[in-house]
Amino acid sequence: MANIQKCGKSYLITASCGYDSAGKQIRKTTTWKPEHGMTARQEKKAVEAAAVRFEDQVQSGQYVDPTITFKDFTEK
């Protein structure tokens, strides 16, 4: 299950990818911002759906870190 934290007007979504060889937990994060005019209930449902989609992407290997350099990407 992805972890959701409210940070101001946006939400931080964190998903776990297991552990590395040193035993440290590998986590991937993304930020989700609600559309203007959403009610609190709509925000809650939308962020939960975004968290499920993000976790599915991370678990299936489809998520690519946007801050990774091309050199690091090709090495992986």
mmCIF file of N, CA, C and O in Angstrom:
data_model
loop_
_atom_site.group_PDB
_atom_site.id
_atom_site.type_symbol
_atom_site.label_atom_id
_atom_site.label_comp_id
_atom_site.label_asym_id
_atom_site.label_seq_id
_atom_site.Cartn_x
_atom_site.Cartn_y
_atom_site.Cartn_z
ATOM 1 N N MET A 1 0.839 -1.175 0.000
ATOM 2 C CA MET A 1 0.000 0.000 0.000
ATOM 3 C C MET A 1 0.882 1.237 0.000
ATOM 4 O O MET A 1 1.835 1.339 0.759
ATOM 5 N N ALA A 2 0.573 2.164 -0.847
ATOM 6 C CA ALA A 2 1.314 3.417 -0.924
ATOM 7 C C ALA A 2 0.936 4.310 0.261
ATOM 8 O O ALA A 2 -0.179 4.259 0.768
ATOM 9 N N ASN A 3 1.888 5.112 0.679
ATOM 10 C CA ASN A 3 1.676 6.045 1.774
ATOM 11 C C ASN A 3 1.335 7.410 1.186
ATOM 12 O O ASN A 3 1.996 7.874 0.265
ATOM 13 N N ILE A 4 0.319 8.086 1.736
ATOM 14 C CA ILE A 4 -0.114 9.384 1.250
ATOM 15 C C ILE A 4 0.032 10.390 2.385
ATOM 16 O O ILE A 4 -0.474 10.172 3.481
ATOM 17 N N GLN A 5 0.721 11.516 2.096
ATOM 18 C CA GLN A 5 0.886 12.587 3.077
ATOM 19 C C GLN A 5 0.471 13.896 2.434
ATOM 20 O O GLN A 5 0.872 14.193 1.313
ATOM 21 N N LYS A 6 -0.311 14.699 3.154
ATOM 22 C CA LYS A 6 -0.705 16.011 2.653
ATOM 23 C C LYS A 6 0.404 17.004 2.965
ATOM 24 O O LYS A 6 0.874 17.094 4.090
ATOM 25 N N CYS A 7 0.833 17.736 1.946
ATOM 26 C CA CYS A 7 1.895 18.739 2.074
ATOM 27 C C CYS A 7 1.371 20.041 1.481
ATOM 28 O O CYS A 7 1.472 20.261 0.279
ATOM 29 N N GLY A 8 0.802 20.885 2.335
ATOM 30 C CA GLY A 8 0.213 22.132 1.834
ATOM 31 C C GLY A 8 -1.029 21.820 1.029
ATOM 32 O O GLY A 8 -1.977 21.228 1.518
ATOM 33 N N LYS A 9 -1.014 22.221 -0.251
ATOM 34 C CA LYS A 9 -2.159 21.958 -1.132
ATOM 35 C C LYS A 9 -1.964 20.720 -1.990
ATOM 36 O O LYS A 9 -2.852 20.336 -2.746
ATOM 37 N N SER A 10 -0.805 20.090 -1.923
ATOM 38 C CA SER A 10 -0.540 18.893 -2.715
ATOM 39 C C SER A 10 -0.356 17.685 -1.796
ATOM 40 O O SER A 10 -0.380 17.803 -0.576
ATOM 41 N N TYR A 11 -0.164 16.523 -2.414
ATOM 42 C CA TYR A 11 -0.002 15.280 -1.673
ATOM 43 C C TYR A 11 1.289 14.584 -2.112
ATOM 44 O O TYR A 11 1.606 14.555 -3.295
ATOM 45 N N LEU A 12 2.001 14.015 -1.154
ATOM 46 C CA LEU A 12 3.202 13.241 -1.433
ATOM 47 C C LEU A 12 2.831 11.765 -1.346
ATOM 48 O O LEU A 12 2.337 11.301 -0.313
ATOM 49 N N ILE A 13 3.061 11.035 -2.443
ATOM 50 C CA ILE A 13 2.743 9.610 -2.500
ATOM 51 C C ILE A 13 4.059 8.845 -2.507
ATOM 52 O O ILE A 13 4.930 9.115 -3.327
ATOM 53 N N THR A 14 4.204 7.892 -1.584
ATOM 54 C CA THR A 14 5.423 7.097 -1.462
ATOM 55 C C THR A 14 5.073 5.627 -1.608
ATOM 56 O O THR A 14 4.156 5.127 -0.962
ATOM 57 N N ALA A 15 5.837 4.937 -2.471
ATOM 58 C CA ALA A 15 5.647 3.498 -2.671
ATOM 59 C C ALA A 15 6.964 2.788 -2.411
ATOM 60 O O ALA A 15 8.032 3.295 -2.731
ATOM 61 N N SER A 16 6.895 1.604 -1.840
ATOM 62 C CA SER A 16 8.076 0.817 -1.531
ATOM 63 C C SER A 16 8.401 -0.129 -2.679
ATOM 64 O O SER A 16 7.503 -0.697 -3.301
ATOM 65 N N CYS A 17 9.708 -0.295 -2.943
ATOM 66 C CA CYS A 17 10.169 -1.182 -4.020
ATOM 67 C C CYS A 17 10.984 -2.340 -3.482
ATOM 68 O O CYS A 17 11.789 -2.921 -4.210
ATOM 69 N N GLY A 18 10.874 -2.635 -2.216
ATOM 70 C CA GLY A 18 11.658 -3.713 -1.630
ATOM 71 C C GLY A 18 12.883 -3.181 -0.925
ATOM 72 O O GLY A 18 12.905 -2.032 -0.474
ATOM 73 N N TYR A 19 13.927 -4.000 -0.857
ATOM 74 C CA TYR A 19 15.147 -3.650 -0.131
ATOM 75 C C TYR A 19 16.364 -3.882 -1.010
ATOM 76 O O TYR A 19 16.378 -4.775 -1.846
ATOM 77 N N ASP A 20 17.410 -3.066 -0.779
ATOM 78 C CA ASP A 20 18.652 -3.261 -1.527
ATOM 79 C C ASP A 20 19.533 -4.284 -0.812
ATOM 80 O O ASP A 20 19.136 -4.873 0.194
ATOM 81 N N SER A 21 20.734 -4.503 -1.337
ATOM 82 C CA SER A 21 21.618 -5.530 -0.780
ATOM 83 C C SER A 21 22.096 -5.200 0.631
ATOM 84 O O SER A 21 22.475 -6.086 1.382
ATOM 85 N N ALA A 22 22.067 -3.929 1.017
ATOM 86 C CA ALA A 22 22.474 -3.523 2.359
ATOM 87 C C ALA A 22 21.310 -3.585 3.358
ATOM 88 O O ALA A 22 21.485 -3.282 4.530
ATOM 89 N N GLY A 23 20.122 -3.937 2.876
ATOM 90 C CA GLY A 23 18.964 -4.035 3.746
ATOM 91 C C GLY A 23 18.194 -2.732 3.885
ATOM 92 O O GLY A 23 17.257 -2.638 4.668
ATOM 93 N N LYS A 24 18.558 -1.712 3.103
ATOM 94 C CA LYS A 24 17.877 -0.425 3.152
ATOM 95 C C LYS A 24 16.652 -0.463 2.247
ATOM 96 O O LYS A 24 16.711 -0.991 1.132
ATOM 97 N N GLN A 25 15.541 0.095 2.719
ATOM 98 C CA GLN A 25 14.307 0.087 1.951
ATOM 99 C C GLN A 25 14.425 1.055 0.767
ATOM 100 O O GLN A 25 14.871 2.188 0.926
ATOM 101 N N ILE A 26 13.995 0.598 -0.398
ATOM 102 C CA ILE A 26 13.995 1.429 -1.598
ATOM 103 C C ILE A 26 12.601 2.017 -1.747
ATOM 104 O O ILE A 26 11.612 1.285 -1.782
ATOM 105 N N ARG A 27 12.517 3.346 -1.829
ATOM 106 C CA ARG A 27 11.229 4.030 -1.947
ATOM 107 C C ARG A 27 11.229 4.929 -3.167
ATOM 108 O O ARG A 27 12.227 5.542 -3.497
ATOM 109 N N LYS A 28 10.086 5.039 -3.810
ATOM 110 C CA LYS A 28 9.866 5.963 -4.919
ATOM 111 C C LYS A 28 8.763 6.913 -4.495
ATOM 112 O O LYS A 28 7.791 6.515 -3.842
ATOM 113 N N THR A 29 8.906 8.186 -4.855
ATOM 114 C CA THR A 29 7.913 9.186 -4.470
ATOM 115 C C THR A 29 7.456 9.989 -5.678
ATOM 116 O O THR A 29 8.174 10.115 -6.674
ATOM 117 N N THR A 30 6.264 10.524 -5.566
ATOM 118 C CA THR A 30 5.715 11.436 -6.555
ATOM 119 C C THR A 30 4.794 12.416 -5.828
ATOM 120 O O THR A 30 4.363 12.174 -4.700
ATOM 121 N N THR A 31 4.527 13.519 -6.487
ATOM 122 C CA THR A 31 3.635 14.534 -5.933
ATOM 123 C C THR A 31 2.379 14.599 -6.781
ATOM 124 O O THR A 31 2.451 14.591 -8.008
ATOM 125 N N TRP A 32 1.242 14.683 -6.121
ATOM 126 C CA TRP A 32 -0.044 14.804 -6.813
ATOM 127 C C TRP A 32 -0.708 16.088 -6.356
ATOM 128 O O TRP A 32 -0.779 16.369 -5.154
ATOM 129 N N LYS A 33 -1.188 16.878 -7.322
ATOM 130 C CA LYS A 33 -1.868 18.139 -7.010
ATOM 131 C C LYS A 33 -3.318 18.044 -7.458
ATOM 132 O O LYS A 33 -3.596 17.659 -8.598
ATOM 133 N N PRO A 34 -4.259 18.416 -6.570
ATOM 134 C CA PRO A 34 -5.675 18.353 -6.950
ATOM 135 C C PRO A 34 -6.032 19.457 -7.937
ATOM 136 O O PRO A 34 -5.400 20.519 -7.963
ATOM 137 N N GLU A 35 -7.030 19.188 -8.745
ATOM 138 C CA GLU A 35 -7.529 20.195 -9.671
ATOM 139 C C GLU A 35 -8.277 21.268 -8.894
ATOM 140 O O GLU A 35 -8.828 21.014 -7.819
ATOM 141 N N HIS A 36 -8.313 22.458 -9.460
ATOM 142 C CA HIS A 36 -9.000 23.572 -8.814
ATOM 143 C C HIS A 36 -10.502 23.293 -8.728
ATOM 144 O O HIS A 36 -11.108 22.830 -9.682
ATOM 145 N N GLY A 37 -11.079 23.542 -7.577
ATOM 146 C CA GLY A 37 -12.519 23.394 -7.396
ATOM 147 C C GLY A 37 -12.966 22.027 -6.908
ATOM 148 O O GLY A 37 -14.169 21.780 -6.809
ATOM 149 N N MET A 38 -12.043 21.140 -6.590
ATOM 150 C CA MET A 38 -12.431 19.820 -6.089
ATOM 151 C C MET A 38 -12.863 19.920 -4.629
ATOM 152 O O MET A 38 -12.275 20.667 -3.852
ATOM 153 N N THR A 39 -13.869 19.148 -4.278
ATOM 154 C CA THR A 39 -14.280 19.078 -2.885
ATOM 155 C C THR A 39 -13.325 18.152 -2.132
ATOM 156 O O THR A 39 -12.536 17.438 -2.739
ATOM 157 N N ALA A 40 -13.409 18.168 -0.813
ATOM 158 C CA ALA A 40 -12.525 17.328 0.004
ATOM 159 C C ALA A 40 -12.730 15.850 -0.311
ATOM 160 O O ALA A 40 -11.772 15.081 -0.393
ATOM 161 N N ARG A 41 -13.964 15.446 -0.516
ATOM 162 C CA ARG A 41 -14.254 14.041 -0.833
ATOM 163 C C ARG A 41 -13.701 13.663 -2.209
ATOM 164 O O ARG A 41 -13.146 12.575 -2.380
ATOM 165 N N GLN A 42 -13.839 14.556 -3.185
ATOM 166 C CA GLN A 42 -13.300 14.296 -4.510
ATOM 167 C C GLN A 42 -11.776 14.199 -4.466
ATOM 168 O O GLN A 42 -11.181 13.353 -5.125
ATOM 169 N N GLU A 43 -11.144 15.088 -3.686
ATOM 170 C CA GLU A 43 -9.688 15.042 -3.527
ATOM 171 C C GLU A 43 -9.249 13.711 -2.952
ATOM 172 O O GLU A 43 -8.295 13.099 -3.442
ATOM 173 N N LYS A 44 -9.941 13.254 -1.902
ATOM 174 C CA LYS A 44 -9.574 12.008 -1.236
ATOM 175 C C LYS A 44 -9.663 10.829 -2.205
ATOM 176 O O LYS A 44 -8.742 10.009 -2.290
ATOM 177 N N LYS A 45 -10.750 10.745 -2.957
ATOM 178 C CA LYS A 45 -10.922 9.644 -3.906
ATOM 179 C C LYS A 45 -9.876 9.710 -5.017
ATOM 180 O O LYS A 45 -9.306 8.691 -5.415
ATOM 181 N N ALA A 46 -9.606 10.914 -5.517
ATOM 182 C CA ALA A 46 -8.654 11.068 -6.623
ATOM 183 C C ALA A 46 -7.230 10.754 -6.180
ATOM 184 O O ALA A 46 -6.472 10.115 -6.914
ATOM 185 N N VAL A 47 -6.826 11.197 -4.989
ATOM 186 C CA VAL A 47 -5.465 10.925 -4.522
ATOM 187 C C VAL A 47 -5.289 9.436 -4.218
ATOM 188 O O VAL A 47 -4.218 8.875 -4.465
ATOM 189 N N GLU A 48 -6.315 8.785 -3.719
ATOM 190 C CA GLU A 48 -6.230 7.349 -3.475
ATOM 191 C C GLU A 48 -6.096 6.588 -4.797
ATOM 192 O O GLU A 48 -5.323 5.627 -4.896
ATOM 193 N N ALA A 49 -6.819 7.020 -5.826
ATOM 194 C CA ALA A 49 -6.707 6.383 -7.141
ATOM 195 C C ALA A 49 -5.325 6.628 -7.735
ATOM 196 O O ALA A 49 -4.719 5.730 -8.334
ATOM 197 N N ALA A 50 -4.797 7.842 -7.564
ATOM 198 C CA ALA A 50 -3.461 8.165 -8.068
ATOM 199 C C ALA A 50 -2.413 7.331 -7.343
ATOM 200 O O ALA A 50 -1.434 6.883 -7.954
ATOM 201 N N ALA A 51 -2.597 7.099 -6.052
ATOM 202 C CA ALA A 51 -1.654 6.290 -5.282
ATOM 203 C C ALA A 51 -1.651 4.839 -5.769
ATOM 204 O O ALA A 51 -0.591 4.223 -5.888
ATOM 205 N N VAL A 52 -2.804 4.310 -6.075
ATOM 206 C CA VAL A 52 -2.901 2.935 -6.579
ATOM 207 C C VAL A 52 -2.216 2.825 -7.941
ATOM 208 O O VAL A 52 -1.439 1.895 -8.188
ATOM 209 N N ARG A 53 -2.471 3.804 -8.833
ATOM 210 C CA ARG A 53 -1.823 3.793 -10.154
ATOM 211 C C ARG A 53 -0.306 3.903 -10.018
ATOM 212 O O ARG A 53 0.441 3.180 -10.692
ATOM 213 N N PHE A 54 0.162 4.795 -9.139
ATOM 214 C CA PHE A 54 1.597 4.988 -8.946
ATOM 215 C C PHE A 54 2.246 3.723 -8.403
ATOM 216 O O PHE A 54 3.291 3.293 -8.874
ATOM 217 N N GLU A 55 1.606 3.100 -7.415
ATOM 218 C CA GLU A 55 2.158 1.867 -6.843
ATOM 219 C C GLU A 55 2.208 0.748 -7.888
ATOM 220 O O GLU A 55 3.180 0.001 -7.952
ATOM 221 N N ASP A 56 1.194 0.658 -8.736
ATOM 222 C CA ASP A 56 1.195 -0.341 -9.805
ATOM 223 C C ASP A 56 2.349 -0.099 -10.775
ATOM 224 O O ASP A 56 3.013 -1.042 -11.211
ATOM 225 N N GLN A 57 2.590 1.171 -11.118
ATOM 226 C CA GLN A 57 3.701 1.504 -12.016
ATOM 227 C C GLN A 57 5.038 1.120 -11.388
ATOM 228 O O GLN A 57 5.908 0.568 -12.057
ATOM 229 N N VAL A 58 5.201 1.413 -10.113
ATOM 230 C CA VAL A 58 6.457 1.106 -9.425
ATOM 231 C C VAL A 58 6.672 -0.401 -9.345
ATOM 232 O O VAL A 58 7.756 -0.905 -9.644
ATOM 233 N N GLN A 59 5.651 -1.145 -8.968
ATOM 234 C CA GLN A 59 5.768 -2.594 -8.812
ATOM 235 C C GLN A 59 6.002 -3.300 -10.143
ATOM 236 O O GLN A 59 6.703 -4.316 -10.190
ATOM 237 N N SER A 60 5.439 -2.774 -11.234
ATOM 238 C CA SER A 60 5.602 -3.430 -12.535
ATOM 239 C C SER A 60 6.862 -2.980 -13.271
ATOM 240 O O SER A 60 7.179 -3.518 -14.326
ATOM 241 N N GLY A 61 7.559 -1.981 -12.735
ATOM 242 C CA GLY A 61 8.795 -1.510 -13.353
ATOM 243 C C GLY A 61 8.580 -0.471 -14.437
ATOM 244 O O GLY A 61 9.507 -0.117 -15.154
ATOM 245 N N GLN A 62 7.370 0.042 -14.576
ATOM 246 C CA GLN A 62 7.068 1.042 -15.592
ATOM 247 C C GLN A 62 7.452 2.451 -15.160
ATOM 248 O O GLN A 62 7.567 3.338 -15.997
ATOM 249 N N TYR A 63 7.653 2.672 -13.878
ATOM 250 C CA TYR A 63 7.983 4.003 -13.378
ATOM 251 C C TYR A 63 9.461 4.285 -13.598
ATOM 252 O O TYR A 63 10.314 3.496 -13.209
ATOM 253 N N VAL A 64 9.760 5.389 -14.255
ATOM 254 C CA VAL A 64 11.132 5.820 -14.465
ATOM 255 C C VAL A 64 11.315 7.126 -13.713
ATOM 256 O O VAL A 64 10.556 8.077 -13.907
ATOM 257 N N ASP A 65 12.320 7.173 -12.862
ATOM 258 C CA ASP A 65 12.614 8.366 -12.072
ATOM 259 C C ASP A 65 12.927 9.534 -13.001
ATOM 260 O O ASP A 65 13.842 9.436 -13.821
ATOM 261 N N PRO A 66 12.189 10.636 -12.937
ATOM 262 C CA PRO A 66 12.427 11.752 -13.854
ATOM 263 C C PRO A 66 13.743 12.489 -13.598
ATOM 264 O O PRO A 66 14.190 13.252 -14.441
ATOM 265 N N THR A 67 14.389 12.247 -12.466
ATOM 266 C CA THR A 67 15.643 12.938 -12.161
ATOM 267 C C THR A 67 16.872 12.125 -12.543
ATOM 268 O O THR A 67 17.989 12.586 -12.355
ATOM 269 N N ILE A 68 16.680 10.947 -13.113
ATOM 270 C CA ILE A 68 17.807 10.080 -13.461
ATOM 271 C C ILE A 68 18.495 10.588 -14.736
ATOM 272 O O ILE A 68 17.833 11.075 -15.651
ATOM 273 N N THR A 69 19.804 10.493 -14.760
ATOM 274 C CA THR A 69 20.545 10.894 -15.956
ATOM 275 C C THR A 69 20.537 9.756 -16.965
ATOM 276 O O THR A 69 20.311 8.590 -16.613
ATOM 277 N N PHE A 70 20.811 10.083 -18.223
ATOM 278 C CA PHE A 70 20.817 9.069 -19.264
ATOM 279 C C PHE A 70 21.895 8.026 -19.004
ATOM 280 O O PHE A 70 21.680 6.830 -19.216
ATOM 281 N N LYS A 71 23.036 8.464 -18.520
ATOM 282 C CA LYS A 71 24.125 7.542 -18.224
ATOM 283 C C LYS A 71 23.694 6.513 -17.177
ATOM 284 O O LYS A 71 23.915 5.313 -17.339
ATOM 285 N N ASP A 72 23.062 6.986 -16.085
ATOM 286 C CA ASP A 72 22.594 6.064 -15.040
ATOM 287 C C ASP A 72 21.499 5.148 -15.569
ATOM 288 O O ASP A 72 21.419 3.976 -15.201
ATOM 289 N N PHE A 73 20.638 5.691 -16.434
ATOM 290 C CA PHE A 73 19.547 4.890 -16.994
ATOM 291 C C PHE A 73 20.091 3.747 -17.837
ATOM 292 O O PHE A 73 19.614 2.624 -17.757
ATOM 293 N N THR A 74 21.099 4.030 -18.666
ATOM 294 C CA THR A 74 21.656 2.986 -19.529
ATOM 295 C C THR A 74 22.416 1.937 -18.732
ATOM 296 O O THR A 74 22.472 0.782 -19.136
ATOM 297 N N GLU A 75 22.979 2.324 -17.595
ATOM 298 C CA GLU A 75 23.685 1.357 -16.749
ATOM 299 C C GLU A 75 22.728 0.382 -16.085
ATOM 300 O O GLU A 75 23.077 -0.753 -15.824
ATOM 301 N N LYS A 76 21.514 0.843 -15.815
ATOM 302 C CA LYS A 76 20.523 -0.038 -15.198
ATOM 303 C C LYS A 76 19.983 -0.993 -16.230
ATOM 304 O O LYS A 76 19.597 -2.057 -16.004
#
